Amino acid sequence: MNEDIDPDELIRDLNKKLRSLNDLYSGDLISKNTLSSQLLELIAVREAKTFWDLTMKKDITARRMLTMLEDPEQWEKDSSSPEKERQRILRDRLVDLFLSAEDSYKGVLEKLLDTANLPHFESIVFTRNGKSSTKKSGAKLSILD
């Protein structure tokens, strides 16, 4: 199934969404909090997961080890934090990565996905679409739609 999918097309589409988010944020149309929510939504979509599976997943162990070796104390702190705190850390980290990207999106998507696929964050990201919510709310609106 994934053999028919072009990773270059996926990254073009995802980068287009990143540029749109950047335009909205730089135009003061969305807050930093909304930006973090939208980044989290973006990396949880099927296209981002497919891109990860096709191009990055084969190196998951090496990617995780590099991240852990870059800052072992932060890794330990993140992994031992309660889930609510890890959600906040993840959202802050995604925004920081995104805003540090100046005008080039080359590599930003990979950095966002690397962060999302760390063991202490992946359950937060990839169970979002599969969770059944017991709390009913109004319509869910995504800026990316």
mmCIF file with all atom_site columns, C-alpha atoms in Angstrom:
data_model
loop_
_atom_site.group_PDB
_atom_site.id
_atom_site.type_symbol
_atom_site.label_atom_id
_atom_site.label_alt_id
_atom_site.label_comp_id
_atom_site.label_asym_id
_atom_site.label_entity_id
_atom_site.label_seq_id
_atom_site.pdbx_PDB_ins_code
_atom_site.Cartn_x
_atom_site.Cartn_y
_atom_site.Cartn_z
_atom_site.occupancy
_atom_site.B_iso_or_equiv
_atom_site.pdbx_formal_charge
_atom_site.auth_seq_id
_atom_site.auth_comp_id
_atom_site.auth_asym_id
_atom_site.auth_atom_id
_atom_site.pdbx_PDB_model_num
ATOM 1   C CA . MET A 1 1   ? 0.000   0.000  0.000  1.00 0.00 ? 1   MET A CA 1
ATOM 2   C CA . ASN A 1 2   ? 2.724   2.502  0.958  1.00 0.00 ? 2   ASN A CA 1
ATOM 3   C CA . GLU A 1 3   ? 4.691   1.562  -2.164 1.00 0.00 ? 3   GLU A CA 1
ATOM 4   C CA . ASP A 1 4   ? 2.298   3.652  -4.275 1.00 0.00 ? 4   ASP A CA 1
ATOM 5   C CA . ILE A 1 5   ? 2.763   6.786  -2.186 1.00 0.00 ? 5   ILE A CA 1
ATOM 6   C CA . ASP A 1 6   ? 5.320   9.402  -3.202 1.00 0.00 ? 6   ASP A CA 1
ATOM 7   C CA . PRO A 1 7   ? 7.175   10.751 -0.121 1.00 0.00 ? 7   PRO A CA 1
ATOM 8   C CA . ASP A 1 8   ? 8.110   13.905 -2.053 1.00 0.00 ? 8   ASP A CA 1
ATOM 9   C CA . GLU A 1 9   ? 4.444   14.676 -2.624 1.00 0.00 ? 9   GLU A CA 1
ATOM 10  C CA . LEU A 1 10  ? 3.677   14.051 1.043  1.00 0.00 ? 10  LEU A CA 1
ATOM 11  C CA . ILE A 1 11  ? 6.426   16.399 2.201  1.00 0.00 ? 11  ILE A CA 1
ATOM 12  C CA . ARG A 1 12  ? 5.307   19.082 -0.272 1.00 0.00 ? 12  ARG A CA 1
ATOM 13  C CA . ASP A 1 13  ? 1.758   18.931 1.084  1.00 0.00 ? 13  ASP A CA 1
ATOM 14  C CA . LEU A 1 14  ? 2.878   18.913 4.715  1.00 0.00 ? 14  LEU A CA 1
ATOM 15  C CA . ASN A 1 15  ? 5.345   21.762 4.130  1.00 0.00 ? 15  ASN A CA 1
ATOM 16  C CA . LYS A 1 16  ? 2.558   23.756 2.478  1.00 0.00 ? 16  LYS A CA 1
ATOM 17  C CA . LYS A 1 17  ? 0.550   23.374 5.679  1.00 0.00 ? 17  LYS A CA 1
ATOM 18  C CA . LEU A 1 18  ? 3.578   24.431 7.732  1.00 0.00 ? 18  LEU A CA 1
ATOM 19  C CA . ARG A 1 19  ? 3.950   27.560 5.585  1.00 0.00 ? 19  ARG A CA 1
ATOM 20  C CA . SER A 1 20  ? 0.259   28.325 6.068  1.00 0.00 ? 20  SER A CA 1
ATOM 21  C CA . LEU A 1 21  ? 0.653   28.019 9.821  1.00 0.00 ? 21  LEU A CA 1
ATOM 22  C CA . ASN A 1 22  ? 3.685   30.285 9.676  1.00 0.00 ? 22  ASN A CA 1
ATOM 23  C CA . ASP A 1 23  ? 1.728   32.882 7.688  1.00 0.00 ? 23  ASP A CA 1
ATOM 24  C CA . LEU A 1 24  ? -1.125  32.777 10.182 1.00 0.00 ? 24  LEU A CA 1
ATOM 25  C CA . TYR A 1 25  ? 1.187   33.040 13.176 1.00 0.00 ? 25  TYR A CA 1
ATOM 26  C CA . SER A 1 26  ? 3.386   35.798 11.723 1.00 0.00 ? 26  SER A CA 1
ATOM 27  C CA . GLY A 1 27  ? 0.266   37.747 10.783 1.00 0.00 ? 27  GLY A CA 1
ATOM 28  C CA . ASP A 1 28  ? -0.896  37.566 14.414 1.00 0.00 ? 28  ASP A CA 1
ATOM 29  C CA . LEU A 1 29  ? -3.990  35.660 13.321 1.00 0.00 ? 29  LEU A CA 1
ATOM 30  C CA . ILE A 1 30  ? -3.371  32.764 15.700 1.00 0.00 ? 30  ILE A CA 1
ATOM 31  C CA . SER A 1 31  ? -1.821  32.624 19.161 1.00 0.00 ? 31  SER A CA 1
ATOM 32  C CA . LYS A 1 32  ? 1.158   30.553 20.215 1.00 0.00 ? 32  LYS A CA 1
ATOM 33  C CA . ASN A 1 33  ? -1.235  28.208 22.001 1.00 0.00 ? 33  ASN A CA 1
ATOM 34  C CA . THR A 1 34  ? -3.273  27.706 18.814 1.00 0.00 ? 34  THR A CA 1
ATOM 35  C CA . LEU A 1 35  ? -0.070  27.224 16.845 1.00 0.00 ? 35  LEU A CA 1
ATOM 36  C CA . SER A 1 36  ? 1.033   24.461 19.217 1.00 0.00 ? 36  SER A CA 1
ATOM 37  C CA . SER A 1 37  ? -2.355  22.740 18.904 1.00 0.00 ? 37  SER A CA 1
ATOM 38  C CA . GLN A 1 38  ? -2.240  22.931 15.126 1.00 0.00 ? 38  GLN A CA 1
ATOM 39  C CA . LEU A 1 39  ? 1.326   21.594 14.981 1.00 0.00 ? 39  LEU A CA 1
ATOM 40  C CA . LEU A 1 40  ? 0.253   18.695 17.153 1.00 0.00 ? 40  LEU A CA 1
ATOM 41  C CA . GLU A 1 41  ? -2.702  18.057 14.833 1.00 0.00 ? 41  GLU A CA 1
ATOM 42  C CA . LEU A 1 42  ? -0.452  18.276 11.774 1.00 0.00 ? 42  LEU A CA 1
ATOM 43  C CA . ILE A 1 43  ? 2.022   15.659 12.975 1.00 0.00 ? 43  ILE A CA 1
ATOM 44  C CA . ALA A 1 44  ? -0.825  13.340 13.975 1.00 0.00 ? 44  ALA A CA 1
ATOM 45  C CA . VAL A 1 45  ? -2.461  13.251 10.527 1.00 0.00 ? 45  VAL A CA 1
ATOM 46  C CA . ARG A 1 46  ? -2.232  10.134 8.392  1.00 0.00 ? 46  ARG A CA 1
ATOM 47  C CA . GLU A 1 47  ? -0.017  11.850 5.805  1.00 0.00 ? 47  GLU A CA 1
ATOM 48  C CA . ALA A 1 48  ? 2.610   12.749 8.412  1.00 0.00 ? 48  ALA A CA 1
ATOM 49  C CA . LYS A 1 49  ? 2.536   9.235  9.860  1.00 0.00 ? 49  LYS A CA 1
ATOM 50  C CA . THR A 1 50  ? 2.892   7.784  6.351  1.00 0.00 ? 50  THR A CA 1
ATOM 51  C CA . PHE A 1 51  ? 5.828   10.073 5.598  1.00 0.00 ? 51  PHE A CA 1
ATOM 52  C CA . TRP A 1 52  ? 7.434   8.961  8.879  1.00 0.00 ? 52  TRP A CA 1
ATOM 53  C CA . ASP A 1 53  ? 6.849   5.294  8.057  1.00 0.00 ? 53  ASP A CA 1
ATOM 54  C CA . LEU A 1 54  ? 8.273   5.602  4.530  1.00 0.00 ? 54  LEU A CA 1
ATOM 55  C CA . THR A 1 55  ? 11.318  7.745  5.166  1.00 0.00 ? 55  THR A CA 1
ATOM 56  C CA . MET A 1 56  ? 12.287  7.884  8.821  1.00 0.00 ? 56  MET A CA 1
ATOM 57  C CA . LYS A 1 57  ? 10.988  4.901  10.779 1.00 0.00 ? 57  LYS A CA 1
ATOM 58  C CA . LYS A 1 58  ? 13.776  2.576  9.670  1.00 0.00 ? 58  LYS A CA 1
ATOM 59  C CA . ASP A 1 59  ? 16.220  4.760  11.646 1.00 0.00 ? 59  ASP A CA 1
ATOM 60  C CA . ILE A 1 60  ? 14.031  5.086  14.754 1.00 0.00 ? 60  ILE A CA 1
ATOM 61  C CA . THR A 1 61  ? 16.546  3.534  17.151 1.00 0.00 ? 61  THR A CA 1
ATOM 62  C CA . ALA A 1 62  ? 19.426  5.705  15.964 1.00 0.00 ? 62  ALA A CA 1
ATOM 63  C CA . ARG A 1 63  ? 17.247  8.834  15.981 1.00 0.00 ? 63  ARG A CA 1
ATOM 64  C CA . ARG A 1 64  ? 16.098  8.172  19.528 1.00 0.00 ? 64  ARG A CA 1
ATOM 65  C CA . MET A 1 65  ? 19.623  7.401  20.719 1.00 0.00 ? 65  MET A CA 1
ATOM 66  C CA . LEU A 1 66  ? 20.961  10.639 19.222 1.00 0.00 ? 66  LEU A CA 1
ATOM 67  C CA . THR A 1 67  ? 18.226  12.627 20.916 1.00 0.00 ? 67  THR A CA 1
ATOM 68  C CA . MET A 1 68  ? 18.891  10.913 24.229 1.00 0.00 ? 68  MET A CA 1
ATOM 69  C CA . LEU A 1 69  ? 22.654  11.453 23.949 1.00 0.00 ? 69  LEU A CA 1
ATOM 70  C CA . GLU A 1 70  ? 22.234  15.151 23.091 1.00 0.00 ? 70  GLU A CA 1
ATOM 71  C CA . ASP A 1 71  ? 20.696  15.844 26.499 1.00 0.00 ? 71  ASP A CA 1
ATOM 72  C CA . PRO A 1 72  ? 20.368  12.796 28.777 1.00 0.00 ? 72  PRO A CA 1
ATOM 73  C CA . GLU A 1 73  ? 19.127  14.878 31.716 1.00 0.00 ? 73  GLU A CA 1
ATOM 74  C CA . GLN A 1 74  ? 16.304  16.365 29.641 1.00 0.00 ? 74  GLN A CA 1
ATOM 75  C CA . TRP A 1 75  ? 15.433  12.899 28.308 1.00 0.00 ? 75  TRP A CA 1
ATOM 76  C CA . GLU A 1 76  ? 15.176  11.564 31.855 1.00 0.00 ? 76  GLU A CA 1
ATOM 77  C CA . LYS A 1 77  ? 13.117  14.546 32.994 1.00 0.00 ? 77  LYS A CA 1
ATOM 78  C CA . ASP A 1 78  ? 10.748  14.304 30.020 1.00 0.00 ? 78  ASP A CA 1
ATOM 79  C CA . SER A 1 79  ? 10.257  10.565 30.276 1.00 0.00 ? 79  SER A CA 1
ATOM 80  C CA . SER A 1 80  ? 9.565   10.644 34.013 1.00 0.00 ? 80  SER A CA 1
ATOM 81  C CA . SER A 1 81  ? 7.080   13.526 33.864 1.00 0.00 ? 81  SER A CA 1
ATOM 82  C CA . PRO A 1 82  ? 3.351   12.907 34.272 1.00 0.00 ? 82  PRO A CA 1
ATOM 83  C CA . GLU A 1 83  ? 1.303   12.832 31.065 1.00 0.00 ? 83  GLU A CA 1
ATOM 84  C CA . LYS A 1 84  ? -0.175  16.334 31.470 1.00 0.00 ? 84  LYS A CA 1
ATOM 85  C CA . GLU A 1 85  ? 3.312   17.769 31.879 1.00 0.00 ? 85  GLU A CA 1
ATOM 86  C CA . ARG A 1 86  ? 4.599   15.777 28.884 1.00 0.00 ? 86  ARG A CA 1
ATOM 87  C CA . GLN A 1 87  ? 1.754   17.228 26.795 1.00 0.00 ? 87  GLN A CA 1
ATOM 88  C CA . ARG A 1 88  ? 2.836   20.745 27.746 1.00 0.00 ? 88  ARG A CA 1
ATOM 89  C CA . ILE A 1 89  ? 6.509   19.944 27.101 1.00 0.00 ? 89  ILE A CA 1
ATOM 90  C CA . LEU A 1 90  ? 5.667   18.457 23.698 1.00 0.00 ? 90  LEU A CA 1
ATOM 91  C CA . ARG A 1 91  ? 3.577   21.452 22.630 1.00 0.00 ? 91  ARG A CA 1
ATOM 92  C CA . ASP A 1 92  ? 6.286   23.888 23.744 1.00 0.00 ? 92  ASP A CA 1
ATOM 93  C CA . ARG A 1 93  ? 8.984   21.887 21.994 1.00 0.00 ? 93  ARG A CA 1
ATOM 94  C CA . LEU A 1 94  ? 7.020   21.693 18.735 1.00 0.00 ? 94  LEU A CA 1
ATOM 95  C CA . VAL A 1 95  ? 6.501   25.467 18.708 1.00 0.00 ? 95  VAL A CA 1
ATOM 96  C CA . ASP A 1 96  ? 10.176  26.100 19.506 1.00 0.00 ? 96  ASP A CA 1
ATOM 97  C CA . LEU A 1 97  ? 11.289  23.831 16.657 1.00 0.00 ? 97  LEU A CA 1
ATOM 98  C CA . PHE A 1 98  ? 8.829   25.429 14.269 1.00 0.00 ? 98  PHE A CA 1
ATOM 99  C CA . LEU A 1 99  ? 9.728   29.016 15.149 1.00 0.00 ? 99  LEU A CA 1
ATOM 100 C CA . SER A 1 100 ? 13.458  28.325 14.930 1.00 0.00 ? 100 SER A CA 1
ATOM 101 C CA . ALA A 1 101 ? 12.998  27.374 11.276 1.00 0.00 ? 101 ALA A CA 1
ATOM 102 C CA . GLU A 1 102 ? 13.376  30.843 9.746  1.00 0.00 ? 102 GLU A CA 1
ATOM 103 C CA . ASP A 1 103 ? 12.053  30.672 6.150  1.00 0.00 ? 103 ASP A CA 1
ATOM 104 C CA . SER A 1 104 ? 13.265  27.215 5.183  1.00 0.00 ? 104 SER A CA 1
ATOM 105 C CA . TYR A 1 105 ? 11.070  24.251 6.058  1.00 0.00 ? 105 TYR A CA 1
ATOM 106 C CA . LYS A 1 106 ? 13.669  21.747 4.947  1.00 0.00 ? 106 LYS A CA 1
ATOM 107 C CA . GLY A 1 107 ? 14.171  19.498 7.915  1.00 0.00 ? 107 GLY A CA 1
ATOM 108 C CA . VAL A 1 108 ? 11.552  21.122 10.147 1.00 0.00 ? 108 VAL A CA 1
ATOM 109 C CA . LEU A 1 109 ? 8.991   18.443 9.447  1.00 0.00 ? 109 LEU A CA 1
ATOM 110 C CA . GLU A 1 110 ? 11.585  15.782 10.252 1.00 0.00 ? 110 GLU A CA 1
ATOM 111 C CA . LYS A 1 111 ? 12.461  17.503 13.527 1.00 0.00 ? 111 LYS A CA 1
ATOM 112 C CA . LEU A 1 112 ? 8.785   17.755 14.451 1.00 0.00 ? 112 LEU A CA 1
ATOM 113 C CA . LEU A 1 113 ? 8.231   14.090 13.629 1.00 0.00 ? 113 LEU A CA 1
ATOM 114 C CA . ASP A 1 114 ? 11.391  13.011 15.450 1.00 0.00 ? 114 ASP A CA 1
ATOM 115 C CA . THR A 1 115 ? 10.144  14.795 18.552 1.00 0.00 ? 115 THR A CA 1
ATOM 116 C CA . ALA A 1 116 ? 6.649   13.345 18.208 1.00 0.00 ? 116 ALA A CA 1
ATOM 117 C CA . ASN A 1 117 ? 8.042   9.826  17.896 1.00 0.00 ? 117 ASN A CA 1
ATOM 118 C CA . LEU A 1 118 ? 10.092  9.887  21.062 1.00 0.00 ? 118 LEU A CA 1
ATOM 119 C CA . PRO A 1 119 ? 8.856   7.142  23.392 1.00 0.00 ? 119 PRO A CA 1
ATOM 120 C CA . HIS A 1 120 ? 7.579   9.582  26.012 1.00 0.00 ? 120 HIS A CA 1
ATOM 121 C CA . PHE A 1 121 ? 5.623   11.655 23.456 1.00 0.00 ? 121 PHE A CA 1
ATOM 122 C CA . GLU A 1 122 ? 4.376   9.202  20.833 1.00 0.00 ? 122 GLU A CA 1
ATOM 123 C CA . SER A 1 123 ? 1.464   7.961  22.925 1.00 0.00 ? 123 SER A CA 1
ATOM 124 C CA . ILE A 1 124 ? 0.264   11.557 23.286 1.00 0.00 ? 124 ILE A CA 1
ATOM 125 C CA . VAL A 1 125 ? 0.449   12.210 19.551 1.00 0.00 ? 125 VAL A CA 1
ATOM 126 C CA . PHE A 1 126 ? -0.703  8.985  17.987 1.00 0.00 ? 126 PHE A CA 1
ATOM 127 C CA . THR A 1 127 ? -3.591  8.125  20.301 1.00 0.00 ? 127 THR A CA 1
ATOM 128 C CA . ARG A 1 128 ? -5.250  11.508 19.670 1.00 0.00 ? 128 ARG A CA 1
ATOM 129 C CA . ASN A 1 129 ? -7.169  10.380 16.594 1.00 0.00 ? 129 ASN A CA 1
ATOM 130 C CA . GLY A 1 130 ? -8.072  6.985  18.039 1.00 0.00 ? 130 GLY A CA 1
ATOM 131 C CA . LYS A 1 131 ? -9.396  8.136  21.402 1.00 0.00 ? 131 LYS A CA 1
ATOM 132 C CA . SER A 1 132 ? -13.096 8.035  21.968 1.00 0.00 ? 132 SER A CA 1
ATOM 133 C CA . SER A 1 133 ? -14.054 11.042 23.962 1.00 0.00 ? 133 SER A CA 1
ATOM 134 C CA . THR A 1 134 ? -16.685 10.635 26.629 1.00 0.00 ? 134 THR A CA 1
ATOM 135 C CA . LYS A 1 135 ? -17.075 14.390 26.846 1.00 0.00 ? 135 LYS A CA 1
ATOM 136 C CA . LYS A 1 136 ? -19.236 15.844 24.096 1.00 0.00 ? 136 LYS A CA 1
ATOM 137 C CA . SER A 1 137 ? -18.222 19.175 22.655 1.00 0.00 ? 137 SER A CA 1
ATOM 138 C CA . GLY A 1 138 ? -19.082 21.365 19.718 1.00 0.00 ? 138 GLY A CA 1
ATOM 139 C CA . ALA A 1 139 ? -17.689 20.981 16.258 1.00 0.00 ? 139 ALA A CA 1
ATOM 140 C CA . LYS A 1 140 ? -13.943 20.554 16.055 1.00 0.00 ? 140 LYS A CA 1
ATOM 141 C CA . LEU A 1 141 ? -12.350 23.109 13.792 1.00 0.00 ? 141 LEU A CA 1
ATOM 142 C CA . SER A 1 142 ? -8.863  22.789 12.429 1.00 0.00 ? 142 SER A CA 1
ATOM 143 C CA . ILE A 1 143 ? -7.139  25.751 10.865 1.00 0.00 ? 143 ILE A CA 1
ATOM 144 C CA . LEU A 1 144 ? -5.498  23.372 8.418  1.00 0.00 ? 144 LEU A CA 1
ATOM 145 C CA . ASP A 1 145 ? -8.835  22.200 6.976  1.00 0.00 ? 145 ASP A CA 1
#
